[in-house]
Amino acid sequence: MREGKGRKDRYTPIGRRALMWIKTYEEQARVLWSGIEDQGMLFLNRRGIPLTGFALGLIVSDCFLLSGLSAPRRNGHAFRHTCAT
């Protein structure tokens, strides 16, 4: 948990099934990419570096294009707002 805007605590509800998939990812995939100087970030790119908002925007845009939809702006911050409560 991190202190958010206005010094308020932010909580993210997450279900058992999602936790199971995160554990599977950590044990089976993430360990392949994490380096000696692991910073403890959950999502890594192929080089073992923490995934940035910009990189996430590229991934989302590519998924849109592959599905035949027009891609939104490549902006991780915009993507973050679509997921915010």
XYZ file of N, CA, C and O in Angstrom:
340
model
N 0.849 -1.165 0.000
C 0.000 0.000 0.000
C 0.898 1.232 0.000
O 1.909 1.263 0.659
N 0.495 2.250 -0.744
C 1.212 3.512 -0.794
C 0.276 4.639 -0.431
O -0.916 4.565 -0.688
N 0.854 5.656 0.132
C 0.057 6.833 0.440
C -0.204 7.582 -0.863
O 0.710 7.845 -1.628
N -1.445 7.891 -1.138
C -1.802 8.544 -2.389
C -1.997 10.035 -2.253
O -1.605 10.656 -1.266
N -2.616 10.583 -3.267
C -2.890 12.018 -3.307
C -3.669 12.437 -2.061
O -4.567 11.725 -1.620
N -3.337 13.576 -1.493
C -4.016 14.042 -0.296
C -3.645 13.244 0.936
O -4.381 13.224 1.913
N -2.513 12.538 0.869
C -2.017 11.712 1.979
C -3.036 10.661 2.423
O -3.109 10.302 3.591
N -3.844 10.194 1.489
C -4.839 9.169 1.792
C -4.260 7.796 1.451
O -3.533 7.646 0.478
N -4.611 6.814 2.249
C -4.207 5.452 1.950
C -5.066 4.916 0.820
O -6.262 5.175 0.752
N -4.445 4.178 -0.078
C -5.161 3.582 -1.209
C -5.110 2.067 -1.071
O -4.065 1.490 -0.808
N -6.239 1.443 -1.250
C -6.334 -0.009 -1.195
C -6.820 -0.518 -2.541
O -7.674 0.088 -3.163
N -6.284 -1.651 -2.947
C -6.703 -2.269 -4.195
C -7.325 -3.622 -3.879
O -6.616 -4.540 -3.447
N -8.640 -3.761 -4.066
C -9.251 -5.067 -3.812
C -8.799 -6.063 -4.885
O -8.664 -5.706 -6.063
N -8.518 -7.263 -4.458
C -8.077 -8.288 -5.406
C -8.604 -9.638 -4.936
O -8.575 -9.951 -3.741
N -9.097 -10.419 -5.867
C -9.704 -11.705 -5.533
C -8.700 -12.838 -5.448
O -7.549 -12.720 -5.860
N -9.168 -13.952 -4.923
C -8.308 -15.133 -4.761
C -7.765 -15.636 -6.095
O -6.608 -16.031 -6.192
N -8.621 -15.636 -7.109
C -8.187 -16.148 -8.417
C -7.073 -15.277 -9.002
O -6.090 -15.789 -9.529
N -7.220 -13.950 -8.893
C -6.179 -13.052 -9.386
C -4.886 -13.263 -8.609
O -3.789 -13.275 -9.195
N -4.986 -13.438 -7.298
C -3.796 -13.695 -6.484
C -3.116 -14.996 -6.898
O -1.887 -15.086 -6.916
N -3.924 -16.015 -7.244
C -3.364 -17.279 -7.699
C -2.562 -17.078 -8.985
O -1.455 -17.584 -9.133
N -3.106 -16.269 -9.926
C -2.410 -16.036 -11.188
C -1.153 -15.188 -10.989
O -0.137 -15.406 -11.656
N -1.193 -14.258 -10.061
C 0.010 -13.471 -9.774
C 1.094 -14.371 -9.197
O 2.265 -14.283 -9.577
N 0.710 -15.259 -8.293
C 1.684 -16.202 -7.713
C 2.279 -17.096 -8.795
O 3.491 -17.329 -8.829
N 1.432 -17.587 -9.700
C 1.909 -18.423 -10.808
C 2.884 -17.641 -11.688
O 3.947 -18.149 -12.057
N 2.538 -16.397 -12.008
C 3.425 -15.533 -12.803
C 4.765 -15.342 -12.099
O 5.832 -15.471 -12.709
N 4.725 -15.045 -10.789
C 5.960 -14.814 -10.045
C 6.846 -16.056 -10.023
O 8.064 -15.958 -10.171
N 6.231 -17.220 -9.851
C 6.999 -18.458 -9.714
C 7.473 -19.033 -11.046
O 8.531 -19.661 -11.099
N 6.698 -18.816 -12.127
C 7.019 -19.483 -13.379
C 7.555 -18.569 -14.478
O 8.305 -19.023 -15.334
N 7.169 -17.300 -14.479
C 7.592 -16.412 -15.565
C 8.528 -15.311 -15.081
O 9.595 -15.108 -15.652
N 8.134 -14.620 -14.038
C 8.922 -13.478 -13.582
C 10.334 -13.880 -13.204
O 11.288 -13.149 -13.461
N 10.499 -15.041 -12.593
C 11.832 -15.495 -12.177
C 12.779 -15.649 -13.361
O 13.988 -15.556 -13.208
N 12.237 -15.854 -14.551
C 13.073 -15.989 -15.744
C 13.669 -14.652 -16.164
O 14.696 -14.608 -16.822
N 13.005 -13.542 -15.808
C 13.435 -12.214 -16.240
C 14.125 -11.415 -15.157
O 14.851 -10.477 -15.447
N 13.844 -11.719 -13.893
C 14.418 -10.900 -12.824
C 15.922 -11.128 -12.754
O 16.414 -12.237 -12.916
N 16.645 -10.057 -12.534
C 18.107 -10.125 -12.484
C 18.618 -10.226 -11.068
O 17.867 -10.363 -10.102
N 19.922 -10.147 -10.958
C 20.579 -10.224 -9.659
C 20.145 -9.054 -8.781
O 19.911 -9.214 -7.591
N 20.032 -7.871 -9.375
C 19.629 -6.687 -8.620
C 18.125 -6.463 -8.759
O 17.674 -5.426 -9.213
N 17.352 -7.438 -8.354
C 15.899 -7.376 -8.444
C 15.375 -6.262 -7.548
O 15.638 -6.239 -6.352
N 14.620 -5.332 -8.144
C 14.073 -4.202 -7.399
C 12.737 -4.534 -6.736
O 12.159 -3.698 -6.056
N 12.221 -5.730 -6.963
C 10.987 -6.143 -6.325
C 9.715 -5.690 -7.027
O 8.631 -5.883 -6.502
N 9.834 -5.077 -8.202
C 8.653 -4.658 -8.952
C 7.984 -5.908 -9.521
O 8.659 -6.842 -9.942
N 6.655 -5.900 -9.574
C 5.928 -7.090 -10.010
C 6.094 -7.356 -11.497
O 6.453 -8.456 -11.910
N 5.830 -6.352 -12.338
C 5.853 -6.576 -13.777
C 7.152 -6.064 -14.396
O 7.531 -4.914 -14.200
N 7.812 -6.958 -15.137
C 9.095 -6.656 -15.763
C 8.988 -6.782 -17.267
O 8.165 -7.537 -17.782
N 9.865 -6.063 -17.970
C 9.931 -6.257 -19.415
C 10.855 -7.437 -19.712
O 11.361 -8.092 -18.792
N 11.108 -7.699 -20.968
C 11.911 -8.862 -21.361
C 13.359 -8.768 -20.909
O 14.064 -9.765 -20.867
N 13.820 -7.564 -20.586
C 15.198 -7.381 -20.118
C 15.301 -7.407 -18.596
O 16.372 -7.179 -18.048
N 14.179 -7.648 -17.915
C 14.191 -7.714 -16.463
C 14.087 -6.368 -15.782
O 14.296 -6.247 -14.583
N 13.752 -5.342 -16.556
C 13.610 -3.984 -16.028
C 12.135 -3.745 -15.719
O 11.263 -4.184 -16.469
N 11.831 -3.038 -14.620
C 10.418 -2.772 -14.298
C 9.671 -2.143 -15.478
O 10.188 -1.261 -16.163
N 8.476 -2.624 -15.723
C 7.635 -2.141 -16.813
C 7.196 -0.711 -16.520
O 6.708 -0.417 -15.436
N 7.366 0.186 -17.487
C 6.989 1.592 -17.315
C 5.583 1.838 -17.845
O 5.029 1.015 -18.586
N 5.034 2.981 -17.498
C 3.723 3.368 -18.013
C 3.746 3.503 -19.527
O 2.794 3.119 -20.212
N 4.841 4.028 -20.068
C 4.963 4.178 -21.521
C 4.946 2.808 -22.206
O 4.246 2.601 -23.196
N 5.710 1.864 -21.651
C 5.756 0.523 -22.229
C 4.389 -0.150 -22.163
O 3.977 -0.829 -23.110
N 3.679 0.048 -21.067
C 2.325 -0.500 -20.949
C 1.422 0.094 -22.026
O 0.630 -0.620 -22.652
N 1.555 1.404 -22.275
C 0.782 2.048 -23.332
C 1.059 1.437 -24.694
O 0.146 1.240 -25.504
N 2.330 1.109 -24.967
C 2.685 0.457 -26.238
C 2.036 -0.919 -26.358
O 1.530 -1.285 -27.417
N 2.057 -1.667 -25.277
C 1.452 -3.006 -25.282
C -0.044 -2.910 -25.551
O -0.597 -3.649 -26.375
N -0.716 -2.000 -24.861
C -2.163 -1.835 -25.040
C -2.474 -1.397 -26.471
O -3.380 -1.933 -27.112
N -1.705 -0.444 -27.003
C -1.919 0.017 -28.376
C -1.743 -1.121 -29.370
O -2.533 -1.271 -30.302
N -0.701 -1.934 -29.168
C -0.476 -3.074 -30.059
C -1.629 -4.064 -30.006
O -2.042 -4.602 -31.036
N -2.180 -4.287 -28.810
C -3.324 -5.195 -28.680
C -4.543 -4.650 -29.420
O -5.266 -5.408 -30.080
N -4.762 -3.336 -29.329
C -5.855 -2.716 -30.069
C -5.666 -2.932 -31.567
O -6.596 -3.331 -32.269
N -4.465 -2.643 -32.060
C -4.200 -2.774 -33.494
C -4.369 -4.213 -33.968
O -4.935 -4.460 -35.033
N -3.900 -5.172 -33.185
C -4.028 -6.585 -33.552
C -5.486 -7.033 -33.582
O -5.845 -7.936 -34.327
N -6.329 -6.389 -32.776
C -7.744 -6.754 -32.741
C -8.542 -6.064 -33.843
O -9.729 -6.326 -34.001
N -7.887 -5.137 -34.580
C -8.574 -4.430 -35.651
C -9.221 -3.125 -35.205
O -9.890 -2.468 -35.998
N -9.034 -2.751 -33.951
C -9.577 -1.495 -33.446
C -8.549 -0.382 -33.614
O -7.359 -0.650 -33.699
N -9.016 0.852 -33.647
C -8.061 1.944 -33.712
C -7.405 2.098 -32.343
O -8.071 2.015 -31.310
N -6.119 2.289 -32.350
C -5.354 2.349 -31.100
C -5.544 3.692 -30.415
O -5.569 4.725 -31.074
N -5.686 3.657 -29.097
C -5.734 4.920 -28.353
C -4.344 5.546 -28.327
O -3.373 4.928 -28.772
N -4.248 6.749 -27.800
C -2.923 7.350 -27.645
C -2.051 6.427 -26.825
O -2.512 5.781 -25.900
N -0.785 6.389 -27.160
C 0.151 5.539 -26.412
C 0.565 6.274 -25.144
O 1.616 6.881 -25.077
N -0.280 6.188 -24.170
C -0.089 6.959 -22.974
C -0.477 6.107 -21.768
O -1.640 5.826 -21.550
N 0.533 5.670 -21.015
C 0.274 4.838 -19.844
C -0.567 5.545 -18.811
O -1.367 4.922 -18.109
N -0.428 6.864 -18.720
C -1.207 7.617 -17.742
C -2.699 7.561 -18.102
O -3.546 7.406 -17.218
N -3.011 7.696 -19.385
C -4.415 7.585 -19.816
C -4.953 6.190 -19.481
O -6.093 6.044 -19.040
N -4.129 5.179 -19.697
C -4.534 3.816 -19.384
C -4.789 3.667 -17.883
O -5.739 3.038 -17.449
N -3.949 4.279 -17.077
C -4.109 4.233 -15.640
C -5.459 4.785 -15.228
O -6.137 4.243 -14.363
N -5.890 5.868 -15.872
C -7.166 6.470 -15.519
C -8.350 5.580 -15.906
O -9.402 5.642 -15.267
N -8.190 4.740 -16.921
C -9.278 3.823 -17.271
C -9.433 2.740 -16.224
O -10.497 2.130 -16.110
N -8.397 2.478 -15.461
C -8.425 1.438 -14.432
C -8.682 1.993 -13.041
O -8.895 1.230 -12.111
N -8.650 3.308 -12.884
C -8.804 3.908 -11.552
C -10.266 3.853 -11.112
O -11.173 3.840 -11.929
N -10.440 3.822 -9.822
C -11.809 3.808 -9.301
C -12.222 5.199 -8.898
O -11.408 6.042 -8.613
